[in-house]
């Protein structure tokens, strides 16, 4: 074993990772007077944080009393789901709401804002430093190791994200398997705010969240999304990694490219220029991904690292859950401190609070989605059947077919039983 | 003994991640994070190796807007002892002459003693390689560039300079200024211990023109005789990627050679 260099400084709490989970934990703890340090391996706060484009506000409002200074771009008042049988056509459902519960933003800006809140509350943020393992004393986590340096702390919050190098090094979780994660790729397409509002029929500050199924992912299980930011659009594709490895013929970046240039979308994206490209892993089978426990002696696991990400099949929700789990970890540490004990028992209020929170409640609600998502029919056969139905109804020069006949004929054409379609359709609706 | 070393550096947009606006030919800086000029990281590594061998102290110095304190923190994270930031509105818009003037005057006014000044070969964003030569001229000290090694012998420094086909060795009197050959060393990573020191102790001194009292006509835009008349975007070199695979190595090699000959590369 390498020689360890135990540093003189000691903190009450060391947080691994300056993303939404880690910064929310650090903010809460620093505010309560805990000497808190956040260690980030990226060059800047949030430099490893990537997401689709939308954040649900309620959990963040609870964490941050000054939520109104959050760098929000647009409040999502329009939702659209489109099924694309091919790149030329789509079947869409639109919803226009009155009250917006989620907003679009650049995650880099949001995380930077969260960093400022944590630092203002008194937390120390150290970038450019990778944590390589936990430091243990008497089998309890009692700090972090980075190279040869050991920084001691009473308790550690693991908020390292989906790529759990520290949890792996410490033997708490096994390395990620392709079937447990999805791969997301995203482009930011820039214009000006008026262009965005005109193209998508939005008023000022109003946003659109749009998801695509079918051809948008080259029929690989997954989904595609478009979010309108202030003066740009986030356009991305998410595919299950194990399915993508087998089924994708082109480089994954080609999927976004094809979507961006799809005839069905081109009028929306005219005159926007690509300003950013990014890719990230997303917890997919969150139930298998979750570590056996989220609390160990001296350690709490939060955010993506804990698999606390909602996969609704066609869309994902992670940033606010990550932040909320960090916040609850902070609360658990506060109460453990009051008991004078950072053992797993004293910290277990974290798991209890999570269970009663929106995070686990929502995760449970969408529990069956992963199984359905694995079903290729949903992404290949069904869009084709639906498209056949629509064609018969709207592109029949002898006049429209009756809907029932159209479904029946389209099923026959695609060699699929209508009864099966109805049963599966019912199952899907139940699960989603 | 021990060497007192000054490390000159620049904080530059991370141009490996930057696009050029094809219409104006200028860098798109919007949202581009800044980094310590990579060639200066090589110089920092060079200075740290000297310090490990001879002892002493390394001070990083930069003339830049206040955001460059992040750059000093990074260097302290690597093991540099402290930093000096020279910042003032009247230093803004400087060319290399005005920059080297401020750096050299600050060295005269606020640095009590130094044996060696170390700089990178050039910067990532402007590639002039002027600063080392100009600072040494202002200070009237010897200057050697493309340096790969340095050692102390009998109160002098023996400096190895690497050129394309041969190496030269110079015996220089101290203090001297050397600029380090780019890519000649792998800069070390930041360590937790040093980065905590950088952030918690902030060993950074800031000087404005209130303290330095330099003639504003010699600094910033006013002190800069250089005028950039035009920049032109050359465009990207088109790549002709071809892939050959799954054949016996002999066949693939002769295929590669014939292709390279076709392209007149060999």
PDB file of C-alpha atoms in Angstrom, chain B residues 74 126 143 148 155 170 202 215:
ATOM      1  CA  UNK B  74      -4.512  25.722  -9.725  1.00  0.00           C
ATOM      2  CA  UNK B 126      -1.711  34.077 -29.225  1.00  0.00           C
ATOM      3  CA  UNK B 143      17.486  34.781 -21.691  1.00  0.00           C
ATOM      4  CA  UNK B 148      14.825  21.268 -21.460  1.00  0.00           C
ATOM      5  CA  UNK B 155      27.076  29.724  -8.841  1.00  0.00           C
ATOM      6  CA  UNK B 170      24.761  27.568 -22.021  1.00  0.00           C
ATOM      7  CA  UNK B 202      -5.201  31.915  -0.543  1.00  0.00           C
ATOM      8  CA  UNK B 215       2.900  55.365 -16.126  1.00  0.00           C
TER       9      UNK B 215
END
